[in-house]
Amino acid sequence: MTDLAALPAWDALTAHAATLRGVHLRTLFAEDPDRFARLSFAFGPLLADYSKNRITAETLGLLSELAAARNVESARAAMFAGQRINRTENRAVLHTALRNRDASSVQPLDGTDVMPEVRAVRDRLKAFSEKVRAGAWTGATGAPIRHVVNIGIGGSHLGPMAVAAALEDYRRADISLDFVSNPDRAQIDDVLKRLDPAATLFIIASKTFTTVETMANAHLAKDWIVARLGAGAVPKHFAAISTNVDAAVTFGLSPDAVFPMWDWVGGRYSVWSAIGLPLIIGCGYEVFDQLLAGAEAMDRHFETAPLEQNLPAILALIGVWNIDHLGMAATAILPYDHRLRLFPAHVQQMDMESNGKNVTMDGAAVGAGTGPIVFGGGGSDSQHSFFQSLHQGPRIVPCDFIIAARGRGANDKSRDLLMANALAQTEALMKGRTAAEVTGAAADLVPHKVFTGNRPTTTLLIDEVSAYTTGMLIALYEHKVFVQGVIWGINSFDQWGVELGKELAKSLEPAVSGGPHMEKALETRDSSTAGLVAVYLKAKETP
Ligand code: G6Q
């Protein structure tokens, strides 16, 4: 693979960035009254305004040349065709098949169509969730299910949890939904003390069914059921989603309540699979289907639109420009909508786990900044905490503002307040405030009240937070991350950093538990790690 720096398009972008360095966004807006119209994009219920980025028509032209030089279109085709583009794990990447709702569509993988299996699992999810919702799948005592607890972590947790928050207005009020991920038993204990065991269904969500945090919580939940309802109750109070169906059955689950997933779905891309079961029970299959429909619409757009009119590609290329040519290493995701408050955590995992890499597919150094540091939070709350740094900090952080024009339910003044605040922030970050514009301040205070502005933002305005727009938004970010990975030449679909954590924790466990193998487990450890283990062992003995 050609080095990025050796590409004429990369050089041209570097030179172009130098010419734009002294140009303020205020000037770009003043010079072009049509800037918003030219640099925004409407797609169904979503409008993306990227005009408040430090770009011109020339920037977008050069970025298109970069995309052509990196063969983004053929990489996109390879993903949709089910090629094994996750080369380090020799896997295809087919989360798009999971939201393919066209009854006649075919998704070949190594010569076999995966769609019949996908449809069969959807049918099973629908039937199972309907039984639970109708009270036909009961607990062991015959009580209807009134509490669902998802036990998972990472990709088996963040996606469904973020979507559950987004779809709160669709959820049945008489079935509570909790998400447990932390092996600190304080979390599961806090949840369990509110629940009636006879009416509780646990969903063990684990692609591998070996993740230690998830398995520890699954065993705590099982012990809790067994202690209260007896061992025979387990099959009625547990469901599971895994590629490791045998392990789930061995755990004690009824085969009817085990739903498969496939190695061609990455954890962070799996909310569309059976991992969506808590959502389906909470909201009903039709709502889940609308989530898939929104994502499917984004897929068709991404798959077919030329890159210059392709929203995920445009946002991806602007991101590369900000990171690599303007030197902005982070990005903030700021939903001004309570329902989307967990969206930043999901995007954070999706982006940082996918593109937080420094070698190309060929194992060479990327030679550029890759995936940004992603953080964020609900816009209104964040405005009263870390926004100070976004406005006046020395590091410029491009921000995505996400706003819904309507609330589902109450369309009162609160919506206007959200909108006014979000737009005011994007305006302030763009314009800043010069010393001459500071009024009524003593001279020594003026520098404190000056804002440089020229800070890039993108605004995503949706009509409302529906299942459909939630699906669209998530798929938009997934494809954006994909395009960026292609530009950097990295594999966005492995996660060796996560695997490392899993391995290391396993090797340290004998040391921290102070068992007979402690000394062996500490033999090769550095003095800091060994020292901390020693202090820990002493502290845990102290009453
Ligand atoms: C996601 C990652 C990671 C994974 C968790 C849970 O893409 O691979 O976050 O989802 O480690 O893994 P299991 O689902 O196998 O328990």
Coordinates of C-alpha atoms and ligand atoms in Angstrom, one line a residue:
M1 CA 0.0 0.0 0.0
T2 CA 1.4 3.4 -1.0
D3 CA 2.4 5.6 2.0
L4 CA -0.2 8.4 2.6
A5 CA 2.6 10.9 2.5
A6 CA 3.7 9.8 -0.9
L7 CA 0.3 10.5 -2.5
P8 CA 0.1 13.6 -4.6
A9 CA -3.4 14.2 -3.1
W10 CA -1.9 14.1 0.4
D11 CA 0.8 16.7 -0.5
A12 CA -1.8 18.9 -2.2
L13 CA -3.9 18.8 1.0
T14 CA -0.9 19.7 3.1
A15 CA -0.1 22.7 0.8
H16 CA -3.8 23.7 0.8
A17 CA -3.9 23.6 4.6
A18 CA -1.0 26.1 4.7
T19 CA -3.0 28.5 2.5
L20 CA -6.1 28.2 4.7
R21 CA -4.2 28.6 8.0
G22 CA -4.8 32.3 8.3
V23 CA -8.3 32.2 7.0
H24 CA -11.1 32.6 9.6
L25 CA -14.5 30.9 9.3
R26 CA -16.0 34.4 9.7
T27 CA -14.4 35.4 6.5
L28 CA -15.5 32.3 4.7
F29 CA -19.1 33.0 5.7
A30 CA -18.9 36.7 4.9
E31 CA -17.5 35.9 1.4
D32 CA -20.2 33.4 0.5
P33 CA -23.8 34.0 1.5
D34 CA -24.7 30.5 0.1
R35 CA -22.2 28.7 2.2
F36 CA -24.8 26.9 4.3
A37 CA -26.7 25.8 1.2
R38 CA -23.6 24.6 -0.5
L39 CA -22.1 22.8 2.5
S40 CA -25.0 21.1 4.0
F41 CA -26.8 17.9 3.0
A42 CA -30.3 16.7 3.5
F43 CA -31.0 13.0 3.6
G44 CA -34.6 12.0 4.6
P45 CA -35.2 13.2 8.1
L46 CA -31.6 14.2 8.6
L47 CA -29.8 17.4 7.7
A48 CA -26.1 17.6 8.1
D49 CA -24.6 21.1 8.2
Y50 CA -20.8 21.0 7.7
S51 CA -20.5 24.6 6.6
K52 CA -18.9 25.5 10.0
N53 CA -15.8 23.5 9.2
R54 CA -12.6 25.1 7.9
I55 CA -13.2 23.9 4.4
T56 CA -13.7 25.4 0.9
A57 CA -14.9 23.8 -2.4
E58 CA -11.2 23.3 -3.1
T59 CA -10.7 21.3 0.1
L60 CA -13.6 19.0 -0.7
G61 CA -12.2 18.5 -4.3
L62 CA -8.8 17.6 -2.9
L63 CA -10.3 15.2 -0.3
S64 CA -12.2 13.5 -3.2
E65 CA -8.9 13.0 -4.9
L66 CA -7.6 11.5 -1.8
A67 CA -10.6 9.1 -1.6
A68 CA -10.0 8.1 -5.2
A69 CA -6.3 7.5 -4.5
R70 CA -7.2 5.2 -1.6
N71 CA -9.8 3.3 -3.6
V72 CA -12.6 4.0 -1.2
E73 CA -15.3 2.9 -3.7
S74 CA -13.8 -0.5 -4.2
A75 CA -13.2 -1.0 -0.5
R76 CA -16.9 -0.1 0.0
A77 CA -17.9 -2.6 -2.6
A78 CA -15.7 -5.3 -1.0
M79 CA -17.4 -4.8 2.4
F80 CA -20.9 -5.0 0.9
A81 CA -19.9 -8.1 -1.1
G82 CA -18.9 -10.0 2.0
Q83 CA -15.2 -10.2 1.2
R84 CA -13.0 -11.0 4.2
I85 CA -11.9 -7.4 4.6
N86 CA -11.1 -8.0 8.3
R87 CA -7.8 -9.5 7.3
T88 CA -6.1 -9.9 10.6
E89 CA -9.0 -12.1 11.8
N90 CA -9.9 -13.5 8.3
R91 CA -13.5 -12.4 8.6
A92 CA -16.1 -10.7 6.5
V93 CA -17.8 -7.5 7.8
L94 CA -21.5 -7.9 7.3
H95 CA -23.4 -5.9 9.8
T96 CA -25.1 -4.4 6.9
A97 CA -26.7 -7.8 6.1
L98 CA -28.4 -7.6 9.5
R99 CA -30.4 -4.6 8.5
N100 CA -31.1 -5.8 5.0
R101 CA -34.9 -6.0 5.1
D102 CA -35.5 -6.8 1.4
A103 CA -37.1 -10.2 1.4
S104 CA -35.6 -11.1 -1.9
S105 CA -32.0 -9.9 -1.2
V106 CA -29.1 -12.2 -1.2
Q107 CA -25.9 -11.7 0.8
P108 CA -23.3 -14.2 -0.3
L109 CA -20.4 -15.2 2.0
D110 CA -18.0 -17.7 0.5
G111 CA -20.6 -18.8 -1.9
T112 CA -23.4 -19.2 0.7
D113 CA -26.2 -16.7 1.2
V114 CA -26.3 -15.6 4.8
M115 CA -29.8 -14.0 4.6
P116 CA -31.8 -17.1 5.3
E117 CA -30.0 -17.6 8.6
V118 CA -30.4 -13.9 9.4
R119 CA -34.1 -14.0 8.7
A120 CA -34.6 -17.2 10.7
V121 CA -33.0 -15.6 13.8
R122 CA -35.1 -12.4 13.3
D123 CA -38.2 -14.6 13.2
R124 CA -37.1 -16.4 16.4
L125 CA -36.4 -13.1 18.1
K126 CA -39.8 -11.8 17.1
A127 CA -41.6 -14.9 18.4
F128 CA -39.6 -15.1 21.7
S129 CA -40.1 -11.4 22.4
E130 CA -43.8 -11.5 21.7
K131 CA -44.2 -14.4 24.1
V132 CA -42.4 -12.5 26.8
R133 CA -44.4 -9.4 26.2
A134 CA -47.6 -11.3 26.1
G135 CA -46.8 -13.1 29.4
A136 CA -46.7 -16.4 27.5
W137 CA -43.0 -16.9 28.4
T138 CA -43.2 -16.8 32.2
G139 CA -40.7 -17.3 35.0
A140 CA -40.6 -20.6 36.8
T141 CA -43.5 -19.8 39.1
G142 CA -45.7 -18.7 36.2
A143 CA -45.2 -15.0 36.8
P144 CA -45.0 -12.8 33.7
I145 CA -41.6 -11.2 33.0
R146 CA -41.5 -7.6 34.4
H147 CA -37.8 -7.0 34.5
V148 CA -35.1 -7.6 31.8
V149 CA -31.5 -7.3 32.8
N150 CA -28.9 -7.3 30.0
I151 CA -25.5 -8.7 31.1
G152 CA -22.7 -7.8 28.7
I153 CA -19.8 -5.5 28.1
G154 CA -18.3 -3.4 25.4
G155 CA -20.0 -4.1 22.1
S156 CA -22.5 -6.4 23.8
H157 CA -23.6 -3.5 26.1
L158 CA -23.0 0.0 24.8
G159 CA -25.0 -0.2 21.6
P160 CA -28.2 -1.7 23.1
M161 CA -27.9 0.5 26.1
A162 CA -27.6 3.7 24.0
V163 CA -30.5 2.6 21.8
A164 CA -32.6 1.7 24.8
A165 CA -32.2 5.3 26.0
A166 CA -33.0 6.7 22.6
L167 CA -36.2 4.6 22.4
E168 CA -37.4 5.2 25.9
D169 CA -40.7 6.7 24.5
Y170 CA -41.5 3.4 22.8
R171 CA -40.8 1.2 25.8
R172 CA -43.4 -0.7 27.8
A173 CA -43.7 0.9 31.2
D174 CA -44.4 -2.4 32.9
I175 CA -41.2 -4.1 31.8
S176 CA -38.1 -2.5 33.3
L177 CA -34.8 -2.7 31.5
D178 CA -31.3 -2.6 33.1
F179 CA -27.8 -3.0 31.8
V180 CA -25.1 -4.6 33.9
S181 CA -21.5 -4.6 32.7
N182 CA -19.2 -3.9 35.6
P183 CA -17.7 -6.9 37.4
D184 CA -17.7 -4.7 40.5
R185 CA -20.7 -6.5 42.1
A186 CA -22.0 -3.2 43.5
Q187 CA -23.6 -2.7 40.1
I188 CA -25.5 -5.9 39.8
D189 CA -26.4 -5.7 43.5
D190 CA -27.9 -2.3 43.0
V191 CA -30.0 -3.6 40.2
L192 CA -31.1 -6.9 41.9
K193 CA -32.3 -5.3 45.1
R194 CA -35.1 -3.6 43.0
L195 CA -36.2 -6.8 41.3
D196 CA -38.6 -9.6 41.8
P197 CA -36.7 -12.8 40.9
A198 CA -39.9 -14.6 39.9
A199 CA -40.5 -11.9 37.2
T200 CA -36.9 -11.4 36.0
L201 CA -35.3 -12.4 32.7
F202 CA -31.5 -12.1 32.4
I203 CA -30.0 -11.8 28.9
I204 CA -26.4 -12.9 28.7
A205 CA -25.0 -11.0 25.7
S206 CA -21.6 -12.3 24.8
K207 CA -20.4 -13.0 21.3
T208 CA -17.7 -15.4 22.7
F209 CA -19.4 -16.4 26.0
T210 CA -16.0 -16.3 27.6
T211 CA -15.6 -12.6 28.5
V212 CA -14.7 -12.7 32.2
E213 CA -16.6 -9.7 33.3
T214 CA -19.8 -10.9 31.7
M215 CA -19.4 -14.5 32.9
A216 CA -18.8 -13.3 36.4
N217 CA -22.0 -11.3 36.4
A218 CA -23.9 -14.2 34.7
H219 CA -22.8 -16.5 37.5
L220 CA -23.9 -14.0 40.1
A221 CA -27.3 -13.7 38.4
K222 CA -27.6 -17.5 38.2
D223 CA -26.8 -17.9 41.9
W224 CA -29.4 -15.2 42.7
I225 CA -32.1 -17.1 40.8
V226 CA -31.0 -20.5 42.2
A227 CA -31.0 -19.2 45.8
R228 CA -34.5 -17.9 45.4
L229 CA -36.3 -20.1 42.9
G230 CA -34.2 -23.3 42.8
A231 CA -31.8 -24.7 40.1
G232 CA -34.7 -25.9 38.0
A233 CA -35.8 -22.3 37.4
V234 CA -32.7 -21.3 35.5
P235 CA -33.9 -22.1 31.9
K236 CA -37.0 -19.8 32.4
H237 CA -35.0 -16.9 33.7
F238 CA -32.1 -16.7 31.2
A239 CA -31.7 -16.0 27.5
A240 CA -28.4 -15.6 25.7
I241 CA -26.9 -14.3 22.5
S242 CA -23.6 -15.8 21.4
T243 CA -21.7 -17.4 18.6
N244 CA -20.9 -20.0 21.2
V245 CA -24.4 -21.6 21.5
D246 CA -23.1 -24.8 23.1
A247 CA -21.5 -22.9 26.0
A248 CA -24.8 -21.1 26.6
V249 CA -26.7 -24.3 26.7
T250 CA -24.1 -25.8 29.0
F251 CA -24.6 -22.8 31.3
G252 CA -28.1 -24.0 31.8
L253 CA -30.1 -22.2 29.2
S254 CA -33.0 -23.6 27.2
P255 CA -32.0 -23.9 23.5
D256 CA -35.2 -21.9 22.7
A257 CA -33.8 -18.9 24.5
V258 CA -30.3 -19.0 22.9
F259 CA -29.9 -16.8 19.8
P260 CA -26.9 -17.1 17.6
M261 CA -24.7 -14.4 16.1
W262 CA -21.9 -14.8 13.6
D263 CA -18.2 -14.1 13.5
W264 CA -18.8 -11.6 10.7
V265 CA -20.4 -9.2 13.1
G266 CA -18.0 -7.1 15.2
G267 CA -19.2 -6.5 18.8
R268 CA -19.4 -2.8 18.4
Y269 CA -21.5 -3.3 15.2
S270 CA -23.8 -5.9 16.7
V271 CA -26.8 -3.9 18.0
W272 CA -28.6 -4.9 14.8
S273 CA -28.3 -8.6 15.6
A274 CA -29.8 -10.7 18.4
I275 CA -27.8 -8.4 20.7
G276 CA -30.9 -6.1 20.1
L277 CA -33.1 -8.6 22.1
P278 CA -33.5 -6.3 25.2
L279 CA -34.8 -3.6 22.8
I280 CA -37.1 -6.0 21.1
I281 CA -38.6 -7.1 24.3
G282 CA -38.8 -3.5 25.6
C283 CA -40.2 -1.9 22.5
G284 CA -41.6 -4.6 20.3
Y285 CA -40.3 -6.1 17.1
E286 CA -41.9 -3.4 14.8
V287 CA -39.9 -0.7 16.5
F288 CA -36.7 -2.7 16.2
D289 CA -37.6 -3.1 12.5
Q290 CA -37.7 0.6 12.2
L291 CA -34.3 0.9 13.7
L292 CA -33.1 -1.5 11.0
A293 CA -35.0 0.4 8.4
G294 CA -33.2 3.7 9.3
A295 CA -29.8 2.0 9.1
E296 CA -30.7 0.2 5.9
A297 CA -31.6 3.6 4.3
M298 CA -28.2 4.9 5.3
D299 CA -26.6 1.7 3.9
R300 CA -28.2 2.1 0.5
H301 CA -27.2 5.7 0.4
F302 CA -23.6 4.9 1.4
E303 CA -23.4 2.0 -1.0
T304 CA -24.7 3.8 -4.1
A305 CA -24.1 7.5 -3.9
P306 CA -21.0 9.0 -5.5
L307 CA -18.5 9.9 -2.8
E308 CA -19.0 13.7 -3.4
Q309 CA -22.7 13.3 -2.5
N310 CA -22.3 10.7 0.1
L311 CA -22.9 11.8 3.6
P312 CA -20.7 9.3 5.5
A313 CA -17.9 9.8 3.0
I314 CA -18.1 13.6 3.2
L315 CA -18.1 13.6 7.0
A316 CA -15.2 11.0 7.1
L317 CA -13.1 13.1 4.7
I318 CA -13.7 16.3 6.7
G319 CA -12.7 14.3 9.8
V320 CA -9.4 13.2 8.1
W321 CA -8.8 16.9 7.1
N322 CA -9.3 18.1 10.7
I323 CA -7.1 15.4 12.2
D324 CA -4.3 15.1 9.7
H325 CA -4.1 18.5 8.0
L326 CA -5.3 20.9 10.7
G327 CA -3.8 18.9 13.6
M328 CA -6.9 18.4 15.7
A329 CA -6.6 15.1 17.5
A330 CA -9.9 14.9 19.3
T331 CA -13.6 15.2 18.5
A332 CA -16.6 15.7 20.8
I333 CA -20.1 14.2 20.2
L334 CA -22.7 16.5 21.7
P335 CA -26.4 15.5 21.5
Y336 CA -28.7 18.2 22.6
D337 CA -31.4 15.6 23.4
H338 CA -31.8 13.7 26.6
R339 CA -32.8 10.5 24.6
L340 CA -29.4 10.5 22.9
R341 CA -27.4 11.0 26.0
L342 CA -25.6 7.6 25.7
F343 CA -24.9 8.0 22.0
P344 CA -21.4 9.5 22.6
A345 CA -20.3 6.4 24.6
H346 CA -21.4 4.2 21.7
V347 CA -19.7 6.3 19.1
Q348 CA -16.6 6.5 21.3
Q349 CA -16.2 2.8 21.3
M350 CA -17.2 2.4 17.6
D351 CA -14.6 5.0 16.5
M352 CA -11.7 4.5 19.0
E353 CA -11.8 0.7 18.9
S354 CA -12.1 0.7 15.1
N355 CA -9.6 3.3 14.2
G356 CA -7.3 3.7 17.2
K357 CA -4.5 1.9 15.4
N358 CA -1.1 2.8 14.1
V359 CA -0.3 0.2 11.5
T360 CA -1.7 -0.4 8.1
M361 CA -3.2 -3.6 6.8
D362 CA 0.4 -4.4 5.6
G363 CA 1.9 -3.9 9.1
A364 CA 3.6 -0.7 8.2
A365 CA 3.4 2.6 10.2
V366 CA 0.4 4.6 9.1
G367 CA 2.4 7.8 9.0
A368 CA -0.6 10.0 10.0
G369 CA -2.9 10.6 12.9
T370 CA -5.7 8.0 12.8
G371 CA -8.9 7.8 14.8
P372 CA -9.5 10.8 17.0
I373 CA -9.9 10.8 20.8
V374 CA -13.7 10.8 21.0
F375 CA -15.5 12.1 24.0
G376 CA -18.8 13.8 24.7
G377 CA -22.0 13.9 26.6
G378 CA -25.4 15.5 26.7
G379 CA -25.0 18.9 25.2
S380 CA -26.7 21.0 27.9
D381 CA -24.9 19.4 30.8
S382 CA -21.6 19.5 28.9
Q383 CA -22.1 23.1 28.2
H384 CA -21.8 23.8 31.9
S385 CA -18.7 21.6 32.3
F386 CA -16.1 21.0 29.6
F387 CA -17.4 23.5 27.0
Q388 CA -15.1 26.1 28.6
S389 CA -12.1 24.3 27.1
L390 CA -13.9 23.9 23.7
H391 CA -14.2 27.7 23.6
Q392 CA -10.9 28.9 25.0
G393 CA -8.6 25.9 25.4
P394 CA -5.4 25.8 23.4
R395 CA -6.4 22.6 21.7
I396 CA -9.1 22.9 19.1
V397 CA -11.7 20.1 19.3
P398 CA -14.1 19.7 16.3
C399 CA -17.5 19.0 17.6
D400 CA -20.6 17.2 16.3
F401 CA -23.8 18.8 17.6
I402 CA -26.8 16.5 17.3
I403 CA -30.3 18.1 17.6
A404 CA -33.9 16.9 17.1
A405 CA -36.4 19.5 15.9
R406 CA -39.3 17.8 17.7
G407 CA -39.6 16.0 21.0
R408 CA -41.7 12.9 21.0
G409 CA -44.5 13.9 23.4
A410 CA -43.8 17.3 24.9
N411 CA -43.1 19.9 22.3
D412 CA -43.0 22.8 24.6
K413 CA -40.6 25.6 25.2
S414 CA -37.9 23.1 26.3
R415 CA -37.2 22.1 22.6
D416 CA -36.7 25.8 21.7
L417 CA -34.3 26.2 24.7
L418 CA -32.3 23.2 23.5
M419 CA -32.2 24.4 20.0
A420 CA -31.2 28.0 20.9
N421 CA -28.4 26.7 23.1
A422 CA -27.0 24.3 20.6
L423 CA -27.1 26.8 17.7
A424 CA -25.6 29.5 20.0
Q425 CA -22.7 27.2 20.7
T426 CA -21.9 26.4 17.1
E427 CA -22.1 30.1 16.3
A428 CA -19.9 31.1 19.1
L429 CA -17.3 28.4 18.3
M430 CA -17.3 29.6 14.7
K431 CA -17.2 33.3 15.2
G432 CA -15.5 33.8 18.5
R433 CA -15.2 37.3 19.9
T434 CA -12.5 39.8 19.1
A435 CA -11.1 42.3 21.6
A436 CA -12.9 45.1 19.7
E437 CA -16.2 43.3 20.3
V438 CA -15.7 43.0 24.0
T439 CA -17.8 45.8 25.6
G440 CA -17.9 47.2 29.0
A441 CA -14.9 45.3 30.4
A442 CA -11.9 46.8 32.2
A443 CA -8.8 46.6 29.9
D444 CA -7.1 43.9 32.0
L445 CA -10.2 41.7 31.6
V446 CA -10.4 42.0 27.8
P447 CA -8.0 39.1 27.0
H448 CA -10.1 36.8 29.2
K449 CA -13.2 37.7 27.3
V450 CA -11.7 37.2 23.9
F451 CA -12.6 34.0 22.0
T452 CA -10.5 33.0 18.9
G453 CA -13.4 31.2 17.3
N454 CA -12.6 29.4 14.0
R455 CA -13.4 26.2 15.8
P456 CA -15.0 23.6 13.5
T457 CA -18.4 22.1 14.2
T458 CA -20.8 19.9 12.3
T459 CA -24.5 19.9 13.1
L460 CA -26.8 16.9 12.6
L461 CA -30.4 18.0 12.7
I462 CA -33.0 15.2 12.8
D463 CA -36.8 15.6 12.8
E464 CA -37.1 13.6 16.0
V465 CA -35.4 10.8 17.9
S466 CA -37.3 7.9 16.4
A467 CA -36.2 4.3 15.9
Y468 CA -35.7 5.2 12.3
T469 CA -33.5 8.3 12.9
T470 CA -31.5 6.4 15.6
G471 CA -30.8 3.7 13.1
M472 CA -29.7 6.2 10.5
L473 CA -27.4 8.1 12.9
I474 CA -25.6 5.0 14.1
A475 CA -25.1 3.7 10.6
L476 CA -23.9 7.1 9.5
Y477 CA -21.1 7.0 12.1
E478 CA -20.3 3.4 11.3
H479 CA -19.8 4.2 7.6
K480 CA -17.9 7.3 8.5
V481 CA -15.5 5.3 10.6
F482 CA -15.2 2.7 7.8
V483 CA -14.2 5.4 5.2
Q484 CA -11.6 6.9 7.5
G485 CA -10.1 3.4 8.1
V486 CA -9.8 3.0 4.4
I487 CA -8.1 6.3 3.9
W488 CA -5.6 5.4 6.7
G489 CA -5.2 1.9 5.3
I490 CA -5.9 0.3 8.6
N491 CA -8.2 -2.6 9.6
S492 CA -11.1 -1.0 11.4
F493 CA -12.6 -4.4 12.4
D494 CA -10.1 -6.0 14.7
Q495 CA -9.4 -5.0 18.3
W496 CA -6.1 -6.4 19.5
G497 CA -5.9 -3.8 22.3
V498 CA -9.1 -5.2 23.8
E499 CA -7.7 -8.7 23.5
L500 CA -4.5 -7.6 25.3
G501 CA -6.6 -6.5 28.3
K502 CA -8.4 -9.8 28.4
E503 CA -5.1 -11.7 28.3
L504 CA -3.3 -9.6 30.9
A505 CA -6.1 -9.7 33.4
K506 CA -6.2 -13.5 33.2
S507 CA -2.5 -13.8 33.9
L508 CA -2.7 -11.4 36.9
E509 CA -5.7 -13.0 38.5
P510 CA -3.7 -15.6 40.4
A511 CA -1.5 -12.8 41.9
V512 CA -4.3 -10.6 43.1
S513 CA -6.2 -13.4 44.5
G514 CA -3.1 -14.3 46.6
G515 CA -3.4 -18.0 45.8
P516 CA -0.6 -20.6 45.6
H517 CA 0.4 -19.4 42.1
M518 CA 0.9 -15.9 43.2
E519 CA 4.6 -15.9 43.1
K520 CA 4.8 -17.4 39.6
A521 CA 2.3 -14.8 38.3
L522 CA 4.4 -12.0 39.7
E523 CA 7.8 -13.4 38.6
T524 CA 8.1 -11.3 35.5
R525 CA 6.2 -8.3 36.7
D526 CA 7.7 -4.8 37.0
S527 CA 8.2 -3.3 40.4
S528 CA 5.1 -1.0 40.1
T529 CA 2.7 -3.8 39.3
A530 CA 4.2 -6.2 41.9
G531 CA 4.3 -3.4 44.5
L532 CA 0.6 -2.5 43.9
V533 CA -0.3 -6.2 44.2
A534 CA 1.5 -6.4 47.6
V535 CA -0.3 -3.3 48.9
Y536 CA -3.6 -4.6 47.6
L537 CA -3.2 -8.0 49.3
K538 CA -2.3 -6.3 52.6
A539 CA -5.2 -3.8 52.3
K540 CA -7.8 -6.5 51.6
E541 CA -6.8 -8.4 54.7
T542 CA -7.2 -5.3 56.9
P543 CA -10.7 -5.1 58.3
Ligands
G6Q1 C1 -16.2 -4.9 20.3 C2 -15.2 -5.5 21.1 C3 -15.5 -5.7 22.5 C4 -16.4 -6.8 22.9 C5 -16.4 -7.1 24.4 C6 -17.4 -8.2 24.7 O1 -16.2 -4.7 19.1 O2 -14.8 -6.7 20.5 O3 -15.9 -4.5 23.1 O4 -17.7 -6.5 22.4 O5 -15.1 -7.4 24.8 O6 -17.1 -9.4 24.1 P1 -18.1 -10.6 24.1 O7 -19.4 -10.1 23.4 O8 -17.4 -11.7 23.4 O9 -18.4 -10.9 25.5

